[in-house]
CSV table of C-alpha atoms in Angstrom, one decimal:
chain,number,residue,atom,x,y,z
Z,1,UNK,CA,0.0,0.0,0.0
Z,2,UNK,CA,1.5,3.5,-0.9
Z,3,UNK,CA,0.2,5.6,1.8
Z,4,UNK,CA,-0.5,9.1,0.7
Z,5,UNK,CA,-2.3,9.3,3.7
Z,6,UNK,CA,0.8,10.1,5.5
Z,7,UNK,CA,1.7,12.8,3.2
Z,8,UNK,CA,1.4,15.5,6.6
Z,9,UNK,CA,-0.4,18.1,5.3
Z,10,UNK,CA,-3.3,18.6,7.4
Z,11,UNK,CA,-3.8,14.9,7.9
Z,12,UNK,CA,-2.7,14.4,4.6
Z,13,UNK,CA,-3.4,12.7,1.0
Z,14,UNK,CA,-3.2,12.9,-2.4
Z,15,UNK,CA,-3.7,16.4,-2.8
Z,16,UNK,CA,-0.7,17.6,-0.8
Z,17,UNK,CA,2.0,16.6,-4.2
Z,18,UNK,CA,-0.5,18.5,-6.8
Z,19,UNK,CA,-0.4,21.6,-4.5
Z,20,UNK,CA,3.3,21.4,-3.8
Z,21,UNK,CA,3.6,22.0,-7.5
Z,22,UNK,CA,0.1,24.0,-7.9
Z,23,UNK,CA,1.1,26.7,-5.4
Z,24,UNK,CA,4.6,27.1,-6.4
Z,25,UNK,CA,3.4,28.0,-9.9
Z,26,UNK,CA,0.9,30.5,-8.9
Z,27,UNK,CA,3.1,32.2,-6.2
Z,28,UNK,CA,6.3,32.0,-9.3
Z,29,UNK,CA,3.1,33.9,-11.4
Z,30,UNK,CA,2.6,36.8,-8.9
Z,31,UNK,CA,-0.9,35.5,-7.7
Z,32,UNK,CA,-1.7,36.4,-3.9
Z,33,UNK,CA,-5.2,34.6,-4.1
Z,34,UNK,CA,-6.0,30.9,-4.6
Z,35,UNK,CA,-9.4,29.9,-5.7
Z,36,UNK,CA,-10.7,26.4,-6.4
Z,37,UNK,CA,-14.0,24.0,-5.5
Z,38,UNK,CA,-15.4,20.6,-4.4
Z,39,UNK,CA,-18.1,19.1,-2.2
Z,40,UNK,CA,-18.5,20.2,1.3
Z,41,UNK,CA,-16.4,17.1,2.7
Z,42,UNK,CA,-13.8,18.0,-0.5
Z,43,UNK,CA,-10.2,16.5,0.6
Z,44,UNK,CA,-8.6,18.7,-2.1
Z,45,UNK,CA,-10.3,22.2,-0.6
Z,46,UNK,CA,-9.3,20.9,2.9
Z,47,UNK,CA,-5.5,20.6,1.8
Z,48,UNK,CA,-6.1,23.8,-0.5
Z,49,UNK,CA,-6.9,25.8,2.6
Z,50,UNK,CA,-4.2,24.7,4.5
Z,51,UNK,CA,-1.3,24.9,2.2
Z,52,UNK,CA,-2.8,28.5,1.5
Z,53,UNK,CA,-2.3,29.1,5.3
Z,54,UNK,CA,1.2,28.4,5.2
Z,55,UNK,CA,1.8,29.8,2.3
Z,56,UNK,CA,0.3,33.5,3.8
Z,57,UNK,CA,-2.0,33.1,0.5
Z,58,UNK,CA,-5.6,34.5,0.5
Z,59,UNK,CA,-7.4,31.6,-0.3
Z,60,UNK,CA,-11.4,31.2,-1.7
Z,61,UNK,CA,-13.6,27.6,-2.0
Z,62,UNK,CA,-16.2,27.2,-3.5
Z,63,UNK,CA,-18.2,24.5,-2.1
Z,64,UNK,CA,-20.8,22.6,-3.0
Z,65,UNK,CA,-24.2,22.3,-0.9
Z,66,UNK,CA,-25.6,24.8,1.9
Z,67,UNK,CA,-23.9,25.5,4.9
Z,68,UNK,CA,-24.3,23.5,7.8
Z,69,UNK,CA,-25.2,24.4,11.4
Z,70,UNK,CA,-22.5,22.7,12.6
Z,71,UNK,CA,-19.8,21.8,10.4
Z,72,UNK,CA,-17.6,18.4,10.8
Z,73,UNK,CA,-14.9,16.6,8.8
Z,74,UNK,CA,-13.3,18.0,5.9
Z,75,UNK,CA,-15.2,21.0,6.4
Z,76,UNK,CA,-14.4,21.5,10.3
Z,77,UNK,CA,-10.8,21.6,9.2
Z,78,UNK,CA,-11.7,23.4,6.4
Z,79,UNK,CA,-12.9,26.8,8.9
Z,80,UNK,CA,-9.4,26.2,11.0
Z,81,UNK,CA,-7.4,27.7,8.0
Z,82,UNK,CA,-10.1,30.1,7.7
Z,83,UNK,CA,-10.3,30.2,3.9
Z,84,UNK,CA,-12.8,32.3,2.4
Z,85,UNK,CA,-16.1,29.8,1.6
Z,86,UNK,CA,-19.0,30.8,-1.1
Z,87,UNK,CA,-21.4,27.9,-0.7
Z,88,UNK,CA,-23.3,27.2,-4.6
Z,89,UNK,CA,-25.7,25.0,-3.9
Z,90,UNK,CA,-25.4,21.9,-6.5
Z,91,UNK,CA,-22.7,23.8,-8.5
Z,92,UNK,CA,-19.6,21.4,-6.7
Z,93,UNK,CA,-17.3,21.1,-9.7
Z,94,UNK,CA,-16.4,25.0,-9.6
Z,95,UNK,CA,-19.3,26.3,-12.3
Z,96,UNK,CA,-19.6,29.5,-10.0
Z,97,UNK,CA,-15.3,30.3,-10.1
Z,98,UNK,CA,-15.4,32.0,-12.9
Z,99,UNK,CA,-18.0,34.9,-11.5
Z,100,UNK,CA,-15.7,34.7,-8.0
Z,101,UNK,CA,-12.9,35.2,-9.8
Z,102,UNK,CA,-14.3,38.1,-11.7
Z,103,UNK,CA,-15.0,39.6,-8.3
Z,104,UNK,CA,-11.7,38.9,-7.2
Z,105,UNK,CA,-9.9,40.7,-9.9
Z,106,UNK,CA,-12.0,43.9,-9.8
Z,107,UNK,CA,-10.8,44.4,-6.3
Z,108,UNK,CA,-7.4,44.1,-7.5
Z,109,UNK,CA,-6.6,40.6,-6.3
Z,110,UNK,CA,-4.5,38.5,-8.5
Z,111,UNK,CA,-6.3,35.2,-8.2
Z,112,UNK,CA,-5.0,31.9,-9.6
Z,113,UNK,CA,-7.8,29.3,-9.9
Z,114,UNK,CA,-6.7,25.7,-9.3
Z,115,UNK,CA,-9.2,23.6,-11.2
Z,116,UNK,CA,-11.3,20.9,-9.4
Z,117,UNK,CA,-9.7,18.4,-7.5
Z,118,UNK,CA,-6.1,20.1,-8.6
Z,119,UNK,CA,-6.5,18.1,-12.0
Z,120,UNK,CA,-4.5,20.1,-13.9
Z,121,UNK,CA,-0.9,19.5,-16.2
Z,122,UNK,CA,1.0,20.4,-13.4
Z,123,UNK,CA,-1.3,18.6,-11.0
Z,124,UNK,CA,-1.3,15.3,-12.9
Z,125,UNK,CA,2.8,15.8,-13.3
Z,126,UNK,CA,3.1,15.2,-9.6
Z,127,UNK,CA,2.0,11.6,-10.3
Z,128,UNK,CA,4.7,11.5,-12.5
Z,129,UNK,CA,7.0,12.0,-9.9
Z,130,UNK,CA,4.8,9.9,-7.6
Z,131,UNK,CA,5.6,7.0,-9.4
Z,132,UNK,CA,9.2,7.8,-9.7
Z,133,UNK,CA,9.5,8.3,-5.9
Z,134,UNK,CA,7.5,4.6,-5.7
Z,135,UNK,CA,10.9,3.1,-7.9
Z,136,UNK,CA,12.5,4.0,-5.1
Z,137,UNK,CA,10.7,2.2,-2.4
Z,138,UNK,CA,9.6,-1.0,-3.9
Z,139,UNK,CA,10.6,-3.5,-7.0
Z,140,UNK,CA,8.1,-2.5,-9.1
Z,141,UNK,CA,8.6,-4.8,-12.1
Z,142,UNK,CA,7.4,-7.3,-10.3
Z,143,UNK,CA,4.1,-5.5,-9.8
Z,144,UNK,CA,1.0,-7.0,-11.3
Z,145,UNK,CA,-1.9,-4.3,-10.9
Z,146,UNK,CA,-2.0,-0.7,-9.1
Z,147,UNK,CA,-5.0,-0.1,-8.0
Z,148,UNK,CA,-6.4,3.4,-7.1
Z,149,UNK,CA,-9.5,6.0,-6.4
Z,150,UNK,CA,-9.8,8.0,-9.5
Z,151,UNK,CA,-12.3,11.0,-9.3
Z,152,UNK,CA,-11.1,14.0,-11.0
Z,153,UNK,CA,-8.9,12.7,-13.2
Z,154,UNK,CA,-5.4,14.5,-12.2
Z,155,UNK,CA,-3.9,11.4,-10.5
Z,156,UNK,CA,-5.1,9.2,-12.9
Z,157,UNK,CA,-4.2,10.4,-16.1
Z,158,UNK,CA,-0.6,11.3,-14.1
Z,159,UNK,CA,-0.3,7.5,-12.9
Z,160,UNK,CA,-0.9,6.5,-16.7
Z,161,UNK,CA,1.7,9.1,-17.9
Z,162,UNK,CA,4.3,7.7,-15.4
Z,163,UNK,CA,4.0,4.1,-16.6
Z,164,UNK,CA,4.6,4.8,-20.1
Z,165,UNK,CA,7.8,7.3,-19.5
Z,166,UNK,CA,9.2,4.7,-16.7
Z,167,UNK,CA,7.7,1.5,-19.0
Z,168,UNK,CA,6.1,-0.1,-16.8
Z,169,UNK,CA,4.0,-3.4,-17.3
Z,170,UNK,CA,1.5,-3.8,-14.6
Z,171,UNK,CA,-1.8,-3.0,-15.0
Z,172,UNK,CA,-3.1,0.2,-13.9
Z,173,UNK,CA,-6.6,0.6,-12.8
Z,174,UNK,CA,-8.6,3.3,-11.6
Z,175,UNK,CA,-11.9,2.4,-9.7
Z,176,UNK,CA,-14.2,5.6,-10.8
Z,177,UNK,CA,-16.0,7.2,-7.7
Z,178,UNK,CA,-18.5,9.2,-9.6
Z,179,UNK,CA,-21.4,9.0,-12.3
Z,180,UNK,CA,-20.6,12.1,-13.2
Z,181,UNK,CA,-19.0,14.3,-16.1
Z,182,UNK,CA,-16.1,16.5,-16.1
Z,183,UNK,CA,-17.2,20.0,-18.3
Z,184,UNK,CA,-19.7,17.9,-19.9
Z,185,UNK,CA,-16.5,15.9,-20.9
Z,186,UNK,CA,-17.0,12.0,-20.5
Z,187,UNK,CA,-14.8,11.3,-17.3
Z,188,UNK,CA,-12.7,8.7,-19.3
Z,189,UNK,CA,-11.9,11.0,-22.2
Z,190,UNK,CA,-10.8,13.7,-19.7
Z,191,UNK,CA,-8.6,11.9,-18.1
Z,192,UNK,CA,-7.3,10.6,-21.8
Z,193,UNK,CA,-7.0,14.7,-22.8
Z,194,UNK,CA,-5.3,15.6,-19.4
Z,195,UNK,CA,-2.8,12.9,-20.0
Z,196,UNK,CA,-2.1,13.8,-23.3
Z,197,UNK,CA,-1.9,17.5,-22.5
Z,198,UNK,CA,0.6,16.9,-19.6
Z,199,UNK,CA,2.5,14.4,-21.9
Z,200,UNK,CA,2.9,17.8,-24.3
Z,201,UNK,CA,3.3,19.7,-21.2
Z,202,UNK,CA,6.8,17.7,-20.5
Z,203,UNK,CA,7.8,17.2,-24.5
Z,204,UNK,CA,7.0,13.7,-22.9
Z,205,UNK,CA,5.8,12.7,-26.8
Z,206,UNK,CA,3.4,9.9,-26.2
Z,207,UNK,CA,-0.3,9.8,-26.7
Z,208,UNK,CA,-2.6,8.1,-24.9
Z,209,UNK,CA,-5.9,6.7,-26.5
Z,210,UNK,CA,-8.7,4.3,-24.7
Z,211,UNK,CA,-6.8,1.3,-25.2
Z,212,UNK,CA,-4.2,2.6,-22.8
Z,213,UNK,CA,-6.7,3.5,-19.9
Z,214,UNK,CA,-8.5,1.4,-17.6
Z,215,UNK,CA,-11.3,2.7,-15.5
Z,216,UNK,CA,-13.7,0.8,-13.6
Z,217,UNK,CA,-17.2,1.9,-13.1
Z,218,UNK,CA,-18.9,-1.5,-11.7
Z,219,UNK,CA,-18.4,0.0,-8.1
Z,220,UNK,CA,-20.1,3.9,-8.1
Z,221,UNK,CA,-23.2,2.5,-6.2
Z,222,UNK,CA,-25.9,5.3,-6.0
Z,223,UNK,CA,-23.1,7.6,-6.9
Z,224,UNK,CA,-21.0,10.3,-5.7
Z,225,UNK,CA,-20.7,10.5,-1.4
Z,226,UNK,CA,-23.2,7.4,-1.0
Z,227,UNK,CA,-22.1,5.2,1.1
Z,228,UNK,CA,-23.5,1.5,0.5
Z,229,UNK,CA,-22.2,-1.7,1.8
Z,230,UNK,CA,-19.1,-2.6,0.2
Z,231,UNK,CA,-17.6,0.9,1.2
Z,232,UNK,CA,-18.6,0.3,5.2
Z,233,UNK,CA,-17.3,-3.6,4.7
Z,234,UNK,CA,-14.2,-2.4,3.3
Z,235,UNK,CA,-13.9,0.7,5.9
Z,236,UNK,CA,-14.1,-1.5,9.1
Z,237,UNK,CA,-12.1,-4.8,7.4
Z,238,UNK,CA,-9.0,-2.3,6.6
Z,239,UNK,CA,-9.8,-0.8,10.3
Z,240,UNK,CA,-10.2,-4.1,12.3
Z,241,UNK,CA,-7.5,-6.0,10.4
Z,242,UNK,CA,-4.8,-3.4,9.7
Z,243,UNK,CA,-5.5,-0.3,11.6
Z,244,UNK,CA,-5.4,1.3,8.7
Z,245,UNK,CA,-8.4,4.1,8.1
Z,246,UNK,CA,-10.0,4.2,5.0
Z,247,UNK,CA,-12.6,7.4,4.3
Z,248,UNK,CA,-15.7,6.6,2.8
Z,249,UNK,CA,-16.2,8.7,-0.6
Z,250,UNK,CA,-12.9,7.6,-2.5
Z,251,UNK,CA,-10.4,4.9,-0.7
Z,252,UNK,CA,-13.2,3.3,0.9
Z,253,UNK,CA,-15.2,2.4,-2.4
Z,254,UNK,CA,-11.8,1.6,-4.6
Z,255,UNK,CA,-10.7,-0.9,-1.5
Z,256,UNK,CA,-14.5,-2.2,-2.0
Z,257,UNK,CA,-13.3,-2.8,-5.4
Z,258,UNK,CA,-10.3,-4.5,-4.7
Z,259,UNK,CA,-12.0,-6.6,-2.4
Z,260,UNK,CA,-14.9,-7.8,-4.9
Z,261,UNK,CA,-11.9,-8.6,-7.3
Z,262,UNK,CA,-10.5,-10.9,-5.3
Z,263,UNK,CA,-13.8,-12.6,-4.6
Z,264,UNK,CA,-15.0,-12.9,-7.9
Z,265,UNK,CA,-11.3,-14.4,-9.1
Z,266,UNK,CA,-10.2,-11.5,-10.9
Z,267,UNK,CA,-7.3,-11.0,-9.0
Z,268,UNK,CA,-5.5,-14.2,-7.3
Z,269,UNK,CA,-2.7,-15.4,-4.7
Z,270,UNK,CA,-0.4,-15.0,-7.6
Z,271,UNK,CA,-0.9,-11.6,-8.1
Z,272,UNK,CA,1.4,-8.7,-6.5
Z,273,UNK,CA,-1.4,-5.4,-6.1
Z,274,UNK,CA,-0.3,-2.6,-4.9
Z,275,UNK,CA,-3.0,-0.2,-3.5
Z,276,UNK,CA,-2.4,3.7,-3.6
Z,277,UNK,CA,-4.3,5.1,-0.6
Z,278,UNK,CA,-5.1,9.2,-1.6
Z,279,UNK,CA,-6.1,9.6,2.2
Z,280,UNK,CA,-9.6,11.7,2.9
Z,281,UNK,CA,-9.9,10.0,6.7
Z,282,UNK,CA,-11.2,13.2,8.1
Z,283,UNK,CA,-14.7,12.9,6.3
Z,284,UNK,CA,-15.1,9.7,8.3
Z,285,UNK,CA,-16.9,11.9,11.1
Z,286,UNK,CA,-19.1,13.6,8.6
Z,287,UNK,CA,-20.5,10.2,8.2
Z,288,UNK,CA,-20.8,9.2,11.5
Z,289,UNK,CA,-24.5,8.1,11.2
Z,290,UNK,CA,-23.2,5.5,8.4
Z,291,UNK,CA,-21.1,3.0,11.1
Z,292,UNK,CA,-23.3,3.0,13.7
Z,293,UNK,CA,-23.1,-1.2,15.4
């Protein structure tokens, strides 16, 4: 298991290696504002916020949903950094930045938006250098599958990238989170276009097509933050078994995944799987209600 859990940043995950390239460009650009969006229990805004904070960076989300009377989770954390939040109602995927960013400007911020769920060149680059970091920790040519949360596309199409430049053979699959649509974009040809975009981005030279990506959508359930059974199995079996926390919207479902894949056959005691955990514990207590015995 690679555990970007651990990566520090405000009880870490994935997030934390987009930013650390995200933020640099938009402080090297002159930018004093940071402006970006998710759902209310959005790991990405939580580790937005907080790298803002340290950063001494004025920083804006844009949240989907109402406000709560009394927030928890992500969105606890989220008021600790004490980012700016604008609340738009079913608009989570950042359809109200532009507008806010508009605003920003005319009062003579320099804003830099960071697209939704960091899932930008620069964002899906850090995977690149994820997976050059993993050569270093494990043997990974004896690796059969990597196996991962993919949700906004950045990490995937940044995995995908890194195994073509580094040549890898394993199989690489992403376990999709969400029904949903990217900019009205199917979610596997974004992640394709964001991988060939970052591939130009680094004169990398290759092109990726749908052969060359594998995303699995047997496991979205009822969709996007609804929890079923396979995601609370695979939440207390990681818990009970490991000690290892597992959140509920993204590592929970893909470990669900994993799980039904060895059960049905699919993968077997002669497979080597490696699991990428992207973190996102803290929403656990936003869905308290979910684990009760």
């Amino acid at each position: 298991m690679k555990r970007d859990d651990l990566t520090g940043l405000a009880l870490g995950g994935n997030k934390t290696r987009k930013l650390a390239f995200i933020l640099h460009d938009a402080i090297a650009k002159g930018c004093d504002t940071v402006i970006t969006a998710g759902a209310s229990q959005s790991n990405h805004c939580r580790q937005t916020a907080a790298a803002a904070a340290q950063l001494q960076l004025e920083c804006h989300l844009v949240l989907g949903g109402q406000a709560p009377d009394t927030p928890n989770g992500n969105l606890l954390l989220d008021t600790l950094f004490e980012p700016k939040i604008h609340w738009a109602g079913q608009h989570r995927k950042g359809e109200d930045i532009p507008k806010i960013t508009k605003a920003l400007a005319a009062q003579g911020k320099k804003p830099y938006v960071i697209p939704y769920g960091g899932s930008s060149e620069l964002g899906a680059y850090s995977f690149v250098n994820a997976l050059e970091e993993l050569e270093t920790q494990i043997e990974t040519n004896t690796l059969s599958h990597l196996i991962f949360a993919s949700s906004s596309g950045g990490t995937h199409a940044g995995l995908m990238l890194g195994k073509a430049l580094l040549n890898k053979q394993y199989e690489l699959i992403g376990i999709n989170i969400d029904k949903g649509e990217t900019d009205a974009v199917p979610f596997d040809q974004f992640i394709i276009n964001l991988a060939n975009k970052t591939s130009q981005f680094i004169n990398a030279n290759i092109t990726f097509s749908h052969d060359d990506l594998i995303l699995n959508s047997d496991y979205v359930g009822e969709g996007y933050g609804v929890v079923g059974e396979p995601e609370k199995e695979a939440i207390a079996l990681m818990a009970k078994h490991e000690g290892i926390l597992l959140d509920p919207v993204y590592t929970g479902r893909a470990m669900a995944g994993l799980i039904d894949m060895i059960r049905s056959g699919k993968l077997t005691q002669q497979d080597k799987v490696l699991f990428w955990h992207t973190g996102g514990a803290p929403s656990l207590f936003a869905y308290a209600d979910k684990f009760k015995h």
